[in-house]
């Protein structure tokens, strides 16, 4: 992970660490904080705790997003302080559909994406990059958003082979689109598998090796987010974050202990004994299908 | 109580786009009672979810295990929502105004917000594309101003606003929200106290039936302990 | 099948029987021929043998397509006769990408789809429905195609539950887009399975019950096309079709014997003893994945 | 022979968009000889296919079993091709003209065709988006007219045209095809005889090396019996 971030994440980059609740790569975010990257434009539908931490650590110049909260719990207080006060954090805001459409356009090699949205809302007033196009068949006006093509996208996945052919199941979010839209792609996996495992079920492959620059093996790399079939979401930690992020001092000491204070994910896990046993997934294995002919 | 009243709005077999919090509670209550064939869709991509625990987030793994379909978010917003396949959209909201417009973006001016709220998420497109929009929100003058500071979700398709004291419905051409039903023991004045504009009442106000003991039991002991 | 076609396929309809080489529902095409539907607008990327037969049987008024041949073998002669001569068959022609984009727009509830295509080709001259749009961000011109929203789409699949939750693996073609774009959807499956089989692997579901009007169980319903994991493509028959379709008389007698001459798929299969043993798929079962948490 | 010469154009590790027929044969030959890491993409959605029999069609089940990825066609054309991930596009063609434009649509006028050909399939977008376009086609005045009756695929990105007698390459600003290499025992006049325009030749014509016995064996006994 250290090498991958050192090689592929640069100061000033537009960085995407995607994953909708599922498979959010905290391990990568923490490594970016440790390597003290600066002036990053951080894009995600839901900044979530990971960007709240990166904002607090001073990595972010700008955040591009569509829902900035701690789901079912409360606020991302570092984000709020940076936006409400004179934090000077730049923001560019869309709805979820708008962000999904931006990634879809970037992945398809198109400059924009059309969608039926924003009529009657104040979002276009708040964000002039939301524009309109007239359909040459029906004459109706549609909203448009510009393509999003990150410098680097980091995707956490259940498994990949050494070349980077990557398989994900459970919630898929916009990882495929974000990866195809990106100049560089880092895949972080729970398990490195033989190529024949990938070839054994090709319909599960979401990201092909040809667009992957680095494959990092980092078990539990998504905690406190989750990996379907590997470990559950650490909802207790998400609840605790409310109090931690509310107090800059507490947040500071959290980063000192769990990010700056450790060298890697293994060390991070050692700091929370019992964590893996508490969150480890129970087995609910799907049946196979026949690919023969 | 709000969850129980909200659950009643859902008909068996309907396709519901579910937001987190009270809407999620209401949908799971309806599914466990009068609407077993309710199809719950979460913006995370889970279709026909049957969570065996109350999901803390709309991306909870319990929404995936045993669901009918899990697809990417591009499909959720394009093939289901924008394509008109969603019958009911269920929204909460920090602020709801006289015409059912919702604000979940900012309190105060956008550039210098007093309070920065989470933002739209999928709420803008849900309000625009769901055939029927239901809102669940607790009454208070701050929550129900005459005009919201920022329109995150337009009110055009709002059919009912379920509060903790009564139910509001759009009335007249501009769809102004008016009081149409009261909970037991509540006076119109109590509702007006929680609304920031001169609230009109339907001539003959309905009375909201009390929740069945079974429903309350289900809510308190199973769904939301 | 008889009831489904009788109820949901009407004279004058725009009909789609999709499936790219894989899962082409010949059983539905034959039933439409038997029920003597007329004036249909038949849409498919590759008209293939099935539309060649439906054209010969007089079902079609118009064909919308992007590649009309018999792959690796030769021509669709009934189609060619109808287009080259005074056959009077109307055609509307795109490239594969253009057809895919038309289904994508229809499925997304949009009136058009933008794509980078057709620069330097004569296709827009041959088809005025291919237009252009200017990007409001970059100013560049992109091609557009109009949404395709069929009256009825027929999708063949490996399995579905009684409600119509449908799973497909192997080549996916544009079935998902065609189904979501359609007013009515008929799903034809090799196997009807319990709902719990679908729920056991939800990432494989391509079409949800909410958009399905009828579920028909028709084993071998795709022959001479194929169903991954069930039976191989009948390449011999595709080769034989060259000679059959070249001679109107031969084609006539083929239809008489194998379409009009049978009441359903079961009877059709009885006419080719040894067919099922010759084409039955060998087992190559994928391993399961863990959906637990 | 054409398949062997075409196979030589492919470099190990490249991503190739494969059409059916000779291109398919050439790609599988290259994969079995000097380019084991060639990534074959078929418009049907199979990525990294390793067919254990020569696919009769680009949708052959043998392309699916054991491939690295199988995706929908919307992804093939948008995420891979339009997004610039394809290095080599391999096309055949009923007609190839002086500037490498391909016609697979009609012989004669479009509205009243003398011969109705299959049409574009993916050929239009492959010719527009693949970084390098290779054409394989047998020489004949009908196959190589000065101007094609219909431009299905534009010739801008064509880098080589492999025929049964020699190799043509674009030359000069307008990219006119000129003769650059000859098979053993073939004279420029033999090639000119199969081309409908005054064919120019590169000053020093290369000689196309004869196929290795092993390659021919592989082709005749294994790939294409």
mmCIF file with all atom_site columns, C-alpha atoms in Angstrom, chain C residues 100-271:
data_model
loop_
_atom_site.group_PDB
_atom_site.id
_atom_site.type_symbol
_atom_site.label_atom_id
_atom_site.label_alt_id
_atom_site.label_comp_id
_atom_site.label_asym_id
_atom_site.label_entity_id
_atom_site.label_seq_id
_atom_site.pdbx_PDB_ins_code
_atom_site.Cartn_x
_atom_site.Cartn_y
_atom_site.Cartn_z
_atom_site.occupancy
_atom_site.B_iso_or_equiv
_atom_site.pdbx_formal_charge
_atom_site.auth_seq_id
_atom_site.auth_comp_id
_atom_site.auth_asym_id
_atom_site.auth_atom_id
_atom_site.pdbx_PDB_model_num
ATOM 1   C CA . UNK C 1 100 ? -27.136 -0.587  -27.935 1.00 0.00 ? 100 UNK C CA 1
ATOM 2   C CA . UNK C 1 101 ? -27.380 3.168   -27.323 1.00 0.00 ? 101 UNK C CA 1
ATOM 3   C CA . UNK C 1 102 ? -31.017 3.224   -28.501 1.00 0.00 ? 102 UNK C CA 1
ATOM 4   C CA . UNK C 1 103 ? -31.918 0.509   -25.970 1.00 0.00 ? 103 UNK C CA 1
ATOM 5   C CA . UNK C 1 104 ? -29.873 2.246   -23.266 1.00 0.00 ? 104 UNK C CA 1
ATOM 6   C CA . UNK C 1 105 ? -31.811 5.496   -23.804 1.00 0.00 ? 105 UNK C CA 1
ATOM 7   C CA . UNK C 1 106 ? -35.137 3.668   -23.804 1.00 0.00 ? 106 UNK C CA 1
ATOM 8   C CA . UNK C 1 107 ? -34.238 1.833   -20.602 1.00 0.00 ? 107 UNK C CA 1
ATOM 9   C CA . UNK C 1 108 ? -33.090 5.018   -18.864 1.00 0.00 ? 108 UNK C CA 1
ATOM 10  C CA . UNK C 1 109 ? -36.266 6.923   -19.716 1.00 0.00 ? 109 UNK C CA 1
ATOM 11  C CA . UNK C 1 110 ? -34.303 9.362   -21.876 1.00 0.00 ? 110 UNK C CA 1
ATOM 12  C CA . UNK C 1 111 ? -35.333 10.493  -25.383 1.00 0.00 ? 111 UNK C CA 1
ATOM 13  C CA . UNK C 1 112 ? -31.835 10.074  -26.862 1.00 0.00 ? 112 UNK C CA 1
ATOM 14  C CA . UNK C 1 113 ? -28.317 8.780   -26.152 1.00 0.00 ? 113 UNK C CA 1
ATOM 15  C CA . UNK C 1 114 ? -25.050 10.520  -27.055 1.00 0.00 ? 114 UNK C CA 1
ATOM 16  C CA . UNK C 1 115 ? -22.126 8.608   -28.576 1.00 0.00 ? 115 UNK C CA 1
ATOM 17  C CA . UNK C 1 116 ? -18.875 9.260   -30.400 1.00 0.00 ? 116 UNK C CA 1
ATOM 18  C CA . UNK C 1 117 ? -19.570 7.532   -33.671 1.00 0.00 ? 117 UNK C CA 1
ATOM 19  C CA . UNK C 1 118 ? -20.360 7.777   -37.399 1.00 0.00 ? 118 UNK C CA 1
ATOM 20  C CA . UNK C 1 119 ? -17.753 10.456  -38.240 1.00 0.00 ? 119 UNK C CA 1
ATOM 21  C CA . UNK C 1 120 ? -16.630 9.696   -41.782 1.00 0.00 ? 120 UNK C CA 1
ATOM 22  C CA . UNK C 1 121 ? -19.250 7.007   -42.373 1.00 0.00 ? 121 UNK C CA 1
ATOM 23  C CA . UNK C 1 122 ? -22.273 7.076   -44.711 1.00 0.00 ? 122 UNK C CA 1
ATOM 24  C CA . UNK C 1 123 ? -24.651 5.729   -42.051 1.00 0.00 ? 123 UNK C CA 1
ATOM 25  C CA . UNK C 1 124 ? -26.161 9.131   -41.083 1.00 0.00 ? 124 UNK C CA 1
ATOM 26  C CA . UNK C 1 125 ? -26.868 9.724   -44.777 1.00 0.00 ? 125 UNK C CA 1
ATOM 27  C CA . UNK C 1 126 ? -28.674 6.379   -44.949 1.00 0.00 ? 126 UNK C CA 1
ATOM 28  C CA . UNK C 1 127 ? -30.518 6.956   -41.663 1.00 0.00 ? 127 UNK C CA 1
ATOM 29  C CA . UNK C 1 128 ? -31.653 10.521  -40.845 1.00 0.00 ? 128 UNK C CA 1
ATOM 30  C CA . UNK C 1 129 ? -32.598 9.466   -37.319 1.00 0.00 ? 129 UNK C CA 1
ATOM 31  C CA . UNK C 1 130 ? -28.884 9.536   -36.515 1.00 0.00 ? 130 UNK C CA 1
ATOM 32  C CA . UNK C 1 131 ? -28.384 13.165  -35.489 1.00 0.00 ? 131 UNK C CA 1
ATOM 33  C CA . UNK C 1 132 ? -25.861 15.256  -33.553 1.00 0.00 ? 132 UNK C CA 1
ATOM 34  C CA . UNK C 1 133 ? -25.690 17.263  -30.327 1.00 0.00 ? 133 UNK C CA 1
ATOM 35  C CA . UNK C 1 134 ? -23.178 19.887  -29.210 1.00 0.00 ? 134 UNK C CA 1
ATOM 36  C CA . UNK C 1 135 ? -21.590 19.448  -25.785 1.00 0.00 ? 135 UNK C CA 1
ATOM 37  C CA . UNK C 1 136 ? -22.214 22.549  -23.669 1.00 0.00 ? 136 UNK C CA 1
ATOM 38  C CA . UNK C 1 137 ? -18.938 21.985  -21.793 1.00 0.00 ? 137 UNK C CA 1
ATOM 39  C CA . UNK C 1 138 ? -16.441 21.291  -24.581 1.00 0.00 ? 138 UNK C CA 1
ATOM 40  C CA . UNK C 1 139 ? -18.329 22.518  -27.639 1.00 0.00 ? 139 UNK C CA 1
ATOM 41  C CA . UNK C 1 140 ? -17.626 19.292  -29.507 1.00 0.00 ? 140 UNK C CA 1
ATOM 42  C CA . UNK C 1 141 ? -20.243 17.610  -31.675 1.00 0.00 ? 141 UNK C CA 1
ATOM 43  C CA . UNK C 1 142 ? -21.413 14.125  -30.690 1.00 0.00 ? 142 UNK C CA 1
ATOM 44  C CA . UNK C 1 143 ? -23.681 11.742  -32.556 1.00 0.00 ? 143 UNK C CA 1
ATOM 45  C CA . UNK C 1 144 ? -27.091 10.916  -31.070 1.00 0.00 ? 144 UNK C CA 1
ATOM 46  C CA . UNK C 1 145 ? -29.605 8.134   -31.609 1.00 0.00 ? 145 UNK C CA 1
ATOM 47  C CA . UNK C 1 146 ? -33.250 8.202   -30.492 1.00 0.00 ? 146 UNK C CA 1
ATOM 48  C CA . UNK C 1 147 ? -34.549 6.008   -27.654 1.00 0.00 ? 147 UNK C CA 1
ATOM 49  C CA . UNK C 1 148 ? -36.038 2.668   -28.659 1.00 0.00 ? 148 UNK C CA 1
ATOM 50  C CA . UNK C 1 149 ? -39.060 1.700   -26.544 1.00 0.00 ? 149 UNK C CA 1
ATOM 51  C CA . UNK C 1 150 ? -40.598 -1.536  -27.866 1.00 0.00 ? 150 UNK C CA 1
ATOM 52  C CA . UNK C 1 151 ? -44.210 -2.537  -27.251 1.00 0.00 ? 151 UNK C CA 1
ATOM 53  C CA . UNK C 1 152 ? -42.998 -5.964  -26.194 1.00 0.00 ? 152 UNK C CA 1
ATOM 54  C CA . UNK C 1 153 ? -39.590 -7.487  -25.495 1.00 0.00 ? 153 UNK C CA 1
ATOM 55  C CA . UNK C 1 154 ? -39.035 -11.220 -25.219 1.00 0.00 ? 154 UNK C CA 1
ATOM 56  C CA . UNK C 1 155 ? -35.988 -12.341 -23.242 1.00 0.00 ? 155 UNK C CA 1
ATOM 57  C CA . UNK C 1 156 ? -34.806 -15.923 -22.971 1.00 0.00 ? 156 UNK C CA 1
ATOM 58  C CA . UNK C 1 157 ? -32.917 -16.698 -19.764 1.00 0.00 ? 157 UNK C CA 1
ATOM 59  C CA . UNK C 1 158 ? -31.429 -19.596 -17.857 1.00 0.00 ? 158 UNK C CA 1
ATOM 60  C CA . UNK C 1 159 ? -33.765 -19.227 -14.877 1.00 0.00 ? 159 UNK C CA 1
ATOM 61  C CA . UNK C 1 160 ? -36.394 -17.115 -13.140 1.00 0.00 ? 160 UNK C CA 1
ATOM 62  C CA . UNK C 1 161 ? -38.763 -17.453 -10.198 1.00 0.00 ? 161 UNK C CA 1
ATOM 63  C CA . UNK C 1 162 ? -42.554 -17.510 -10.629 1.00 0.00 ? 162 UNK C CA 1
ATOM 64  C CA . UNK C 1 163 ? -42.753 -13.713 -10.163 1.00 0.00 ? 163 UNK C CA 1
ATOM 65  C CA . UNK C 1 164 ? -40.267 -13.123 -12.980 1.00 0.00 ? 164 UNK C CA 1
ATOM 66  C CA . UNK C 1 165 ? -37.047 -12.278 -11.147 1.00 0.00 ? 165 UNK C CA 1
ATOM 67  C CA . UNK C 1 166 ? -34.675 -13.410 -13.867 1.00 0.00 ? 166 UNK C CA 1
ATOM 68  C CA . UNK C 1 167 ? -31.025 -14.477 -13.821 1.00 0.00 ? 167 UNK C CA 1
ATOM 69  C CA . UNK C 1 168 ? -28.674 -14.722 -16.781 1.00 0.00 ? 168 UNK C CA 1
ATOM 70  C CA . UNK C 1 169 ? -24.989 -15.627 -16.977 1.00 0.00 ? 169 UNK C CA 1
ATOM 71  C CA . UNK C 1 170 ? -22.602 -15.902 -19.893 1.00 0.00 ? 170 UNK C CA 1
ATOM 72  C CA . UNK C 1 171 ? -23.136 -13.313 -22.638 1.00 0.00 ? 171 UNK C CA 1
ATOM 73  C CA . UNK C 1 172 ? -25.559 -10.619 -21.448 1.00 0.00 ? 172 UNK C CA 1
ATOM 74  C CA . UNK C 1 173 ? -26.002 -8.728  -24.727 1.00 0.00 ? 173 UNK C CA 1
ATOM 75  C CA . UNK C 1 174 ? -28.539 -5.904  -24.310 1.00 0.00 ? 174 UNK C CA 1
ATOM 76  C CA . UNK C 1 175 ? -31.306 -7.936  -22.689 1.00 0.00 ? 175 UNK C CA 1
ATOM 77  C CA . UNK C 1 176 ? -31.436 -5.847  -19.525 1.00 0.00 ? 176 UNK C CA 1
ATOM 78  C CA . UNK C 1 177 ? -31.699 -2.596  -21.478 1.00 0.00 ? 177 UNK C CA 1
ATOM 79  C CA . UNK C 1 178 ? -34.247 -4.017  -23.945 1.00 0.00 ? 178 UNK C CA 1
ATOM 80  C CA . UNK C 1 179 ? -36.456 -5.271  -21.091 1.00 0.00 ? 179 UNK C CA 1
ATOM 81  C CA . UNK C 1 180 ? -36.352 -2.010  -19.111 1.00 0.00 ? 180 UNK C CA 1
ATOM 82  C CA . UNK C 1 181 ? -37.091 -0.055  -22.313 1.00 0.00 ? 181 UNK C CA 1
ATOM 83  C CA . UNK C 1 182 ? -40.176 -2.106  -23.148 1.00 0.00 ? 182 UNK C CA 1
ATOM 84  C CA . UNK C 1 183 ? -43.879 -1.563  -22.414 1.00 0.00 ? 183 UNK C CA 1
ATOM 85  C CA . UNK C 1 184 ? -44.388 -5.291  -21.898 1.00 0.00 ? 184 UNK C CA 1
ATOM 86  C CA . UNK C 1 185 ? -41.861 -8.023  -21.087 1.00 0.00 ? 185 UNK C CA 1
ATOM 87  C CA . UNK C 1 186 ? -42.110 -11.786 -21.617 1.00 0.00 ? 186 UNK C CA 1
ATOM 88  C CA . UNK C 1 187 ? -39.423 -13.858 -19.936 1.00 0.00 ? 187 UNK C CA 1
ATOM 89  C CA . UNK C 1 188 ? -38.851 -17.387 -21.271 1.00 0.00 ? 188 UNK C CA 1
ATOM 90  C CA . UNK C 1 189 ? -36.676 -19.642 -19.130 1.00 0.00 ? 189 UNK C CA 1
ATOM 91  C CA . UNK C 1 190 ? -34.943 -22.972 -19.253 1.00 0.00 ? 190 UNK C CA 1
ATOM 92  C CA . UNK C 1 191 ? -35.802 -23.532 -15.605 1.00 0.00 ? 191 UNK C CA 1
ATOM 93  C CA . UNK C 1 192 ? -38.355 -22.175 -13.167 1.00 0.00 ? 192 UNK C CA 1
ATOM 94  C CA . UNK C 1 193 ? -36.705 -21.935 -9.734  1.00 0.00 ? 193 UNK C CA 1
ATOM 95  C CA . UNK C 1 194 ? -37.777 -21.161 -6.187  1.00 0.00 ? 194 UNK C CA 1
ATOM 96  C CA . UNK C 1 195 ? -37.498 -17.533 -5.078  1.00 0.00 ? 195 UNK C CA 1
ATOM 97  C CA . UNK C 1 196 ? -34.797 -18.590 -2.621  1.00 0.00 ? 196 UNK C CA 1
ATOM 98  C CA . UNK C 1 197 ? -32.531 -19.643 -5.516  1.00 0.00 ? 197 UNK C CA 1
ATOM 99  C CA . UNK C 1 198 ? -32.729 -16.083 -6.878  1.00 0.00 ? 198 UNK C CA 1
ATOM 100 C CA . UNK C 1 199 ? -32.237 -14.597 -3.404  1.00 0.00 ? 199 UNK C CA 1
ATOM 101 C CA . UNK C 1 200 ? -29.240 -16.875 -2.925  1.00 0.00 ? 200 UNK C CA 1
ATOM 102 C CA . UNK C 1 201 ? -27.212 -14.944 -5.527  1.00 0.00 ? 201 UNK C CA 1
ATOM 103 C CA . UNK C 1 202 ? -28.872 -11.529 -6.086  1.00 0.00 ? 202 UNK C CA 1
ATOM 104 C CA . UNK C 1 203 ? -25.952 -10.110 -8.092  1.00 0.00 ? 203 UNK C CA 1
ATOM 105 C CA . UNK C 1 204 ? -26.927 -12.455 -10.955 1.00 0.00 ? 204 UNK C CA 1
ATOM 106 C CA . UNK C 1 205 ? -30.424 -11.001 -11.314 1.00 0.00 ? 205 UNK C CA 1
ATOM 107 C CA . UNK C 1 206 ? -30.673 -9.044  -14.560 1.00 0.00 ? 206 UNK C CA 1
ATOM 108 C CA . UNK C 1 207 ? -34.437 -8.438  -14.790 1.00 0.00 ? 207 UNK C CA 1
ATOM 109 C CA . UNK C 1 208 ? -36.670 -7.813  -11.737 1.00 0.00 ? 208 UNK C CA 1
ATOM 110 C CA . UNK C 1 209 ? -40.236 -9.141  -11.498 1.00 0.00 ? 209 UNK C CA 1
ATOM 111 C CA . UNK C 1 210 ? -41.721 -5.643  -11.376 1.00 0.00 ? 210 UNK C CA 1
ATOM 112 C CA . UNK C 1 211 ? -41.155 -5.168  -15.120 1.00 0.00 ? 211 UNK C CA 1
ATOM 113 C CA . UNK C 1 212 ? -42.161 -8.706  -16.189 1.00 0.00 ? 212 UNK C CA 1
ATOM 114 C CA . UNK C 1 213 ? -45.655 -9.466  -17.559 1.00 0.00 ? 213 UNK C CA 1
ATOM 115 C CA . UNK C 1 214 ? -45.323 -13.193 -18.205 1.00 0.00 ? 214 UNK C CA 1
ATOM 116 C CA . UNK C 1 215 ? -42.953 -16.012 -17.309 1.00 0.00 ? 215 UNK C CA 1
ATOM 117 C CA . UNK C 1 216 ? -42.891 -18.947 -19.726 1.00 0.00 ? 216 UNK C CA 1
ATOM 118 C CA . UNK C 1 217 ? -41.019 -22.168 -18.986 1.00 0.00 ? 217 UNK C CA 1
ATOM 119 C CA . UNK C 1 218 ? -39.650 -23.547 -22.260 1.00 0.00 ? 218 UNK C CA 1
ATOM 120 C CA . UNK C 1 219 ? -36.638 -25.878 -22.027 1.00 0.00 ? 219 UNK C CA 1
ATOM 121 C CA . UNK C 1 220 ? -34.520 -25.761 -25.208 1.00 0.00 ? 220 UNK C CA 1
ATOM 122 C CA . UNK C 1 221 ? -36.553 -22.709 -26.208 1.00 0.00 ? 221 UNK C CA 1
ATOM 123 C CA . UNK C 1 222 ? -33.469 -21.006 -27.655 1.00 0.00 ? 222 UNK C CA 1
ATOM 124 C CA . UNK C 1 223 ? -32.384 -23.785 -30.047 1.00 0.00 ? 223 UNK C CA 1
ATOM 125 C CA . UNK C 1 224 ? -30.618 -23.442 -32.554 1.00 0.00 ? 224 UNK C CA 1
ATOM 126 C CA . UNK C 1 225 ? -29.199 -20.592 -30.463 1.00 0.00 ? 225 UNK C CA 1
ATOM 127 C CA . UNK C 1 226 ? -27.765 -21.702 -27.107 1.00 0.00 ? 226 UNK C CA 1
ATOM 128 C CA . UNK C 1 227 ? -28.038 -21.356 -23.345 1.00 0.00 ? 227 UNK C CA 1
ATOM 129 C CA . UNK C 1 228 ? -24.729 -21.322 -21.453 1.00 0.00 ? 228 UNK C CA 1
ATOM 130 C CA . UNK C 1 229 ? -24.696 -24.209 -19.013 1.00 0.00 ? 229 UNK C CA 1
ATOM 131 C CA . UNK C 1 230 ? -27.690 -25.893 -20.678 1.00 0.00 ? 230 UNK C CA 1
ATOM 132 C CA . UNK C 1 231 ? -26.921 -26.585 -24.339 1.00 0.00 ? 231 UNK C CA 1
ATOM 133 C CA . UNK C 1 232 ? -24.470 -25.618 -27.076 1.00 0.00 ? 232 UNK C CA 1
ATOM 134 C CA . UNK C 1 233 ? -25.221 -23.611 -30.208 1.00 0.00 ? 233 UNK C CA 1
ATOM 135 C CA . UNK C 1 234 ? -26.395 -25.805 -33.092 1.00 0.00 ? 234 UNK C CA 1
ATOM 136 C CA . UNK C 1 235 ? -23.756 -24.594 -35.540 1.00 0.00 ? 235 UNK C CA 1
ATOM 137 C CA . UNK C 1 236 ? -24.685 -27.337 -38.011 1.00 0.00 ? 236 UNK C CA 1
ATOM 138 C CA . UNK C 1 237 ? -28.184 -25.943 -38.329 1.00 0.00 ? 237 UNK C CA 1
ATOM 139 C CA . UNK C 1 238 ? -26.834 -22.412 -38.834 1.00 0.00 ? 238 UNK C CA 1
ATOM 140 C CA . UNK C 1 239 ? -24.728 -23.823 -41.696 1.00 0.00 ? 239 UNK C CA 1
ATOM 141 C CA . UNK C 1 240 ? -27.718 -25.695 -43.109 1.00 0.00 ? 240 UNK C CA 1
ATOM 142 C CA . UNK C 1 241 ? -29.797 -22.498 -43.027 1.00 0.00 ? 241 UNK C CA 1
ATOM 143 C CA . UNK C 1 242 ? -27.722 -21.083 -45.918 1.00 0.00 ? 242 UNK C CA 1
ATOM 144 C CA . UNK C 1 243 ? -29.197 -23.654 -48.314 1.00 0.00 ? 243 UNK C CA 1
ATOM 145 C CA . UNK C 1 244 ? -32.676 -23.617 -46.770 1.00 0.00 ? 244 UNK C CA 1
ATOM 146 C CA . UNK C 1 245 ? -33.135 -19.840 -46.854 1.00 0.00 ? 245 UNK C CA 1
ATOM 147 C CA . UNK C 1 246 ? -31.626 -19.527 -50.341 1.00 0.00 ? 246 UNK C CA 1
ATOM 148 C CA . UNK C 1 247 ? -34.606 -21.423 -51.819 1.00 0.00 ? 247 UNK C CA 1
ATOM 149 C CA . UNK C 1 248 ? -38.014 -19.915 -50.997 1.00 0.00 ? 248 UNK C CA 1
ATOM 150 C CA . UNK C 1 249 ? -39.574 -23.336 -51.525 1.00 0.00 ? 249 UNK C CA 1
ATOM 151 C CA . UNK C 1 250 ? -37.182 -25.017 -49.109 1.00 0.00 ? 250 UNK C CA 1
ATOM 152 C CA . UNK C 1 251 ? -37.758 -22.275 -46.554 1.00 0.00 ? 251 UNK C CA 1
ATOM 153 C CA . UNK C 1 252 ? -41.515 -22.719 -46.992 1.00 0.00 ? 252 UNK C CA 1
ATOM 154 C CA . UNK C 1 253 ? -41.303 -26.419 -46.304 1.00 0.00 ? 253 UNK C CA 1
ATOM 155 C CA . UNK C 1 254 ? -39.014 -25.836 -43.340 1.00 0.00 ? 254 UNK C CA 1
ATOM 156 C CA . UNK C 1 255 ? -41.638 -23.572 -41.803 1.00 0.00 ? 255 UNK C CA 1
ATOM 157 C CA . UNK C 1 256 ? -44.371 -26.060 -42.663 1.00 0.00 ? 256 UNK C CA 1
ATOM 158 C CA . UNK C 1 257 ? -42.582 -28.891 -40.944 1.00 0.00 ? 257 UNK C CA 1
ATOM 159 C CA . UNK C 1 258 ? -40.866 -27.277 -37.947 1.00 0.00 ? 258 UNK C CA 1
ATOM 160 C CA . UNK C 1 259 ? -43.088 -24.278 -37.178 1.00 0.00 ? 259 UNK C CA 1
ATOM 161 C CA . UNK C 1 260 ? -46.639 -24.648 -38.528 1.00 0.00 ? 260 UNK C CA 1
ATOM 162 C CA . UNK C 1 261 ? -46.298 -28.422 -38.320 1.00 0.00 ? 261 UNK C CA 1
ATOM 163 C CA . UNK C 1 262 ? -45.825 -28.479 -34.553 1.00 0.00 ? 262 UNK C CA 1
ATOM 164 C CA . UNK C 1 263 ? -47.944 -27.179 -31.689 1.00 0.00 ? 263 UNK C CA 1
ATOM 165 C CA . UNK C 1 264 ? -45.115 -26.321 -29.306 1.00 0.00 ? 264 UNK C CA 1
ATOM 166 C CA . UNK C 1 265 ? -41.441 -26.692 -28.446 1.00 0.00 ? 265 UNK C CA 1
ATOM 167 C CA . UNK C 1 266 ? -41.843 -30.216 -27.125 1.00 0.00 ? 266 UNK C CA 1
ATOM 168 C CA . UNK C 1 267 ? -43.217 -31.324 -30.499 1.00 0.00 ? 267 UNK C CA 1
ATOM 169 C CA . UNK C 1 268 ? -40.441 -29.361 -32.243 1.00 0.00 ? 268 UNK C CA 1
ATOM 170 C CA . UNK C 1 269 ? -37.791 -31.272 -30.288 1.00 0.00 ? 269 UNK C CA 1
ATOM 171 C CA . UNK C 1 270 ? -39.416 -34.632 -31.063 1.00 0.00 ? 270 UNK C CA 1
ATOM 172 C CA . UNK C 1 271 ? -38.820 -33.908 -34.746 1.00 0.00 ? 271 UNK C CA 1
#
